[in-house]
């Protein structure tokens, strides 16, 4: 399998964490692909018309996207503990946490784009809205840190960990830990996993 990959993308990181957790990492050939909202990548678009990473090209040429679809596909290829719980209660809990982590990522990426615009072009309203949503999400995570810690490690943990990892990587100025000690402690335990250590983001360009 061939993965359009970047060491900077938090969505790619979700896929790579799943690959390590399921023992499938060795079956994935990583292809460094640059995906930027303003510059569609024509080579990548041959596999994914949306020009987004991650995109996984299977051995028969079919391409899978987006990240959660790839994660569930990888999860179907092993017979260890599933990252997509089967029992209803655990499944909805995991998918809800996944949606929260992915939603935080979506907001963080838009927030970063807005922060990087020239000062006179930035929208104060948008900046305030993204900041409010991220702080509200951190508040919810702080309240649910105990449940997250107690639940079987699954796709929700991976998405939330990648969102907090992206916050750490791209927003070092946002001091979120003091007001959110429980989720900060959970994040430290997440970072101790080998799959997470092997996918630490790197700004390679
Ligand atoms: N929902 C997608 C989001 C993927 C995504 O936005 N990836 C970014 C890189 S971090 C990208 O490819 N951006 C290029 C673009 O938006 O055109 C997923 O979960 O895979």
Coordinates of C-alpha atoms and ligand atoms in Angstrom, one line a residue:
X1 CA 0.0 0.0 0.0
X2 CA 1.2 3.5 -0.7
X3 CA 0.3 6.4 1.6
X4 CA 0.5 10.1 0.5
X5 CA 2.2 11.2 3.7
X6 CA 3.8 14.1 5.5
X7 CA 5.4 14.3 8.9
X8 CA 3.6 17.5 9.6
X9 CA 0.0 16.5 9.0
X10 CA -2.0 15.5 12.1
X11 CA -4.5 13.6 10.0
X12 CA -1.7 11.5 8.5
X13 CA -0.4 11.0 12.0
X14 CA -3.8 9.4 13.0
X15 CA -3.3 6.9 10.2
X16 CA 0.3 6.2 11.1
X17 CA -0.6 5.7 14.8
X18 CA -3.2 3.2 13.6
X19 CA -0.6 1.5 11.4
X20 CA 1.8 1.1 14.3
X21 CA -0.9 0.0 16.7
X22 CA -2.1 -2.6 14.3
X23 CA 1.3 -3.8 13.3
X24 CA 0.8 -2.8 9.7
X25 CA 3.4 -0.1 9.4
X26 CA 5.8 -2.3 7.4
X27 CA 3.2 -2.8 4.7
X28 CA 2.9 0.9 4.0
X29 CA 5.2 2.8 1.6
X30 CA 5.2 6.4 2.5
X31 CA 5.3 9.0 -0.3
X32 CA 6.1 12.5 0.8
X33 CA 3.3 14.6 -0.6
X34 CA 2.7 18.3 -0.1
X35 CA -0.9 19.3 0.3
X36 CA -1.8 23.0 0.7
X37 CA -5.2 24.5 0.5
X38 CA -4.1 27.2 -2.0
X39 CA -1.9 25.0 -4.2
X40 CA -3.7 21.8 -5.4
X41 CA -1.2 19.0 -5.9
X42 CA -1.8 17.5 -9.4
X43 CA 0.1 14.3 -8.7
X44 CA -1.9 13.7 -5.5
X45 CA -5.1 14.6 -7.3
X46 CA -4.6 11.5 -9.6
X47 CA -5.5 9.5 -6.4
X48 CA -7.6 12.0 -4.6
X49 CA -9.5 14.8 -6.5
X50 CA -9.7 16.8 -3.2
X51 CA -5.8 17.0 -3.1
X52 CA -5.7 16.0 0.6
X53 CA -3.5 13.9 2.7
X54 CA -3.7 11.2 4.0
X55 CA -4.7 9.2 0.9
X56 CA -4.0 5.5 0.8
X57 CA -3.5 3.8 -2.5
X58 CA -4.2 0.0 -2.3
X59 CA -2.3 -2.6 -4.2
X60 CA -5.2 -2.8 -6.8
X61 CA -5.0 0.9 -7.5
X62 CA -8.1 2.0 -5.5
X63 CA -7.5 5.0 -3.3
X64 CA -9.0 5.4 0.1
X65 CA -9.6 8.7 2.0
X66 CA -10.1 10.5 4.3
X67 CA -8.2 9.6 7.5
X68 CA -10.9 7.9 9.4
X69 CA -11.8 5.7 6.5
X70 CA -8.1 4.7 6.1
X71 CA -7.9 4.0 9.9
X72 CA -10.9 1.8 9.8
X73 CA -9.6 0.0 6.7
X74 CA -6.3 -0.7 8.5
X75 CA -8.2 -1.9 11.5
X76 CA -10.0 -4.4 9.3
X77 CA -6.7 -6.0 8.3
X78 CA -5.5 -7.3 11.7
X79 CA -7.0 -9.5 14.4
X80 CA -5.6 -7.8 17.5
X81 CA -7.7 -5.5 19.7
X82 CA -9.9 -3.3 17.5
X83 CA -9.5 0.4 17.3
X84 CA -13.1 0.7 16.3
X85 CA -15.0 -0.9 19.2
X86 CA -17.9 -3.2 18.1
X87 CA -20.2 -2.9 21.1
X88 CA -22.7 0.0 20.7
X89 CA -21.9 2.0 23.8
X90 CA -18.2 1.8 23.3
X91 CA -18.5 2.5 19.6
X92 CA -20.5 5.7 19.9
X93 CA -18.2 6.9 22.7
X94 CA -15.2 6.3 20.5
X95 CA -16.7 7.9 17.4
X96 CA -17.9 10.9 19.4
X97 CA -14.4 11.4 20.8
X98 CA -13.0 11.0 17.3
X99 CA -15.4 13.7 16.0
X100 CA -14.3 16.0 18.8
X101 CA -10.6 15.4 18.1
X102 CA -11.1 15.8 14.3
X103 CA -13.3 18.9 14.8
X104 CA -10.6 20.5 17.0
X105 CA -8.1 19.7 14.2
X106 CA -10.3 21.3 11.6
X107 CA -10.7 24.5 13.8
X108 CA -6.9 24.6 14.6
X109 CA -5.9 24.4 11.0
X110 CA -8.3 27.3 10.1
X111 CA -7.2 29.2 13.1
X112 CA -3.5 28.8 12.1
X113 CA -4.3 29.9 8.5
X114 CA -6.0 33.0 9.9
X115 CA -3.1 33.8 12.2
X116 CA -0.6 33.6 9.4
X117 CA -2.4 36.1 7.2
X118 CA -1.0 39.7 7.1
X119 CA -2.2 41.6 10.1
X120 CA -4.5 43.9 8.2
X121 CA -6.2 40.9 6.5
X122 CA -6.9 38.9 9.6
X123 CA -10.4 38.7 10.9
X124 CA -10.6 39.4 14.6
X125 CA -14.0 37.7 14.6
X126 CA -12.7 34.5 13.2
X127 CA -9.7 34.5 15.4
X128 CA -11.9 34.9 18.5
X129 CA -14.3 32.2 17.3
X130 CA -11.6 29.6 16.8
X131 CA -10.0 30.4 20.1
X132 CA -13.4 30.1 21.9
X133 CA -14.1 26.7 20.2
X134 CA -10.7 25.3 21.1
X135 CA -11.0 26.5 24.7
X136 CA -14.6 25.1 25.0
X137 CA -13.3 21.7 23.6
X138 CA -10.5 21.7 26.0
X139 CA -13.0 22.3 28.8
X140 CA -15.1 19.3 27.7
X141 CA -11.9 17.1 27.5
X142 CA -11.0 18.2 31.0
X143 CA -14.4 17.0 32.2
X144 CA -14.1 13.7 30.3
X145 CA -10.4 13.0 31.0
X146 CA -11.2 10.3 33.6
X147 CA -13.6 8.5 31.2
X148 CA -11.0 8.8 28.4
X149 CA -8.4 7.3 30.6
X150 CA -10.7 4.4 31.7
X151 CA -11.9 3.5 28.2
X152 CA -10.2 1.0 26.0
X153 CA -7.6 2.7 23.7
X154 CA -9.4 3.4 20.4
X155 CA -9.8 5.8 17.5
X156 CA -11.2 8.5 19.7
X157 CA -8.0 8.6 21.8
X158 CA -6.0 8.7 18.7
X159 CA -7.9 11.7 17.2
X160 CA -7.8 13.6 20.5
X161 CA -4.1 12.9 21.1
X162 CA -3.4 14.1 17.5
X163 CA -5.4 17.3 18.1
X164 CA -3.5 18.0 21.4
X165 CA -0.2 17.1 19.6
X166 CA -1.0 19.6 16.8
X167 CA -1.8 22.3 19.5
X168 CA 1.6 21.6 21.0
X169 CA 3.3 21.6 17.6
X170 CA 1.8 24.7 16.0
X171 CA 0.5 26.7 18.9
X172 CA 3.3 26.7 21.5
X173 CA 2.1 30.1 22.7
X174 CA -1.2 28.7 23.8
X175 CA -0.7 27.7 27.5
X176 CA -3.6 25.3 27.8
X177 CA -2.2 22.9 30.4
X178 CA -2.5 24.9 33.7
X179 CA -6.3 25.2 33.4
X180 CA -6.7 21.6 32.1
X181 CA -4.5 19.4 34.3
X182 CA -6.4 16.2 33.9
X183 CA -6.4 16.1 30.1
X184 CA -2.8 17.4 30.2
X185 CA -1.8 14.3 32.3
X186 CA -3.8 12.0 30.0
X187 CA -1.9 13.6 27.0
X188 CA 1.5 12.8 28.7
X189 CA 0.4 9.1 29.0
X190 CA -0.7 9.2 25.3
X191 CA 2.7 10.5 24.3
X192 CA 4.4 7.6 26.1
X193 CA 3.0 5.1 23.6
X194 CA 5.6 3.9 21.0
X195 CA 3.1 4.5 18.1
X196 CA 2.9 8.1 19.2
X197 CA 6.6 8.6 19.8
X198 CA 7.3 7.2 16.3
X199 CA 5.0 9.8 14.7
X200 CA 6.1 13.0 16.5
X201 CA 5.5 15.8 14.1
X202 CA 8.5 17.2 12.3
X203 CA 8.6 20.5 10.3
X204 CA 10.6 19.2 7.4
X205 CA 10.2 22.1 4.9
Ligands
LIG1 N1 -10.9 15.3 6.7 C1 -9.6 15.0 6.1 C2 -8.7 16.3 6.3 C3 -7.4 16.1 5.7 C4 -6.7 17.4 5.5 O1 -7.3 18.5 5.5 N2 -5.3 17.3 5.3 C5 -4.6 18.5 5.1 C6 -3.1 18.3 5.5 S1 -3.0 18.4 7.2 C7 -4.6 18.7 3.6 O2 -4.5 17.8 2.8 N3 -4.8 20.0 3.2 C8 -4.8 20.3 1.8 C9 -6.1 21.0 1.4 O3 -7.0 21.3 2.2 O4 -6.3 21.3 0.2 C10 -9.0 13.8 6.8 O5 -9.4 13.4 7.9 O6 -8.2 13.1 6.1

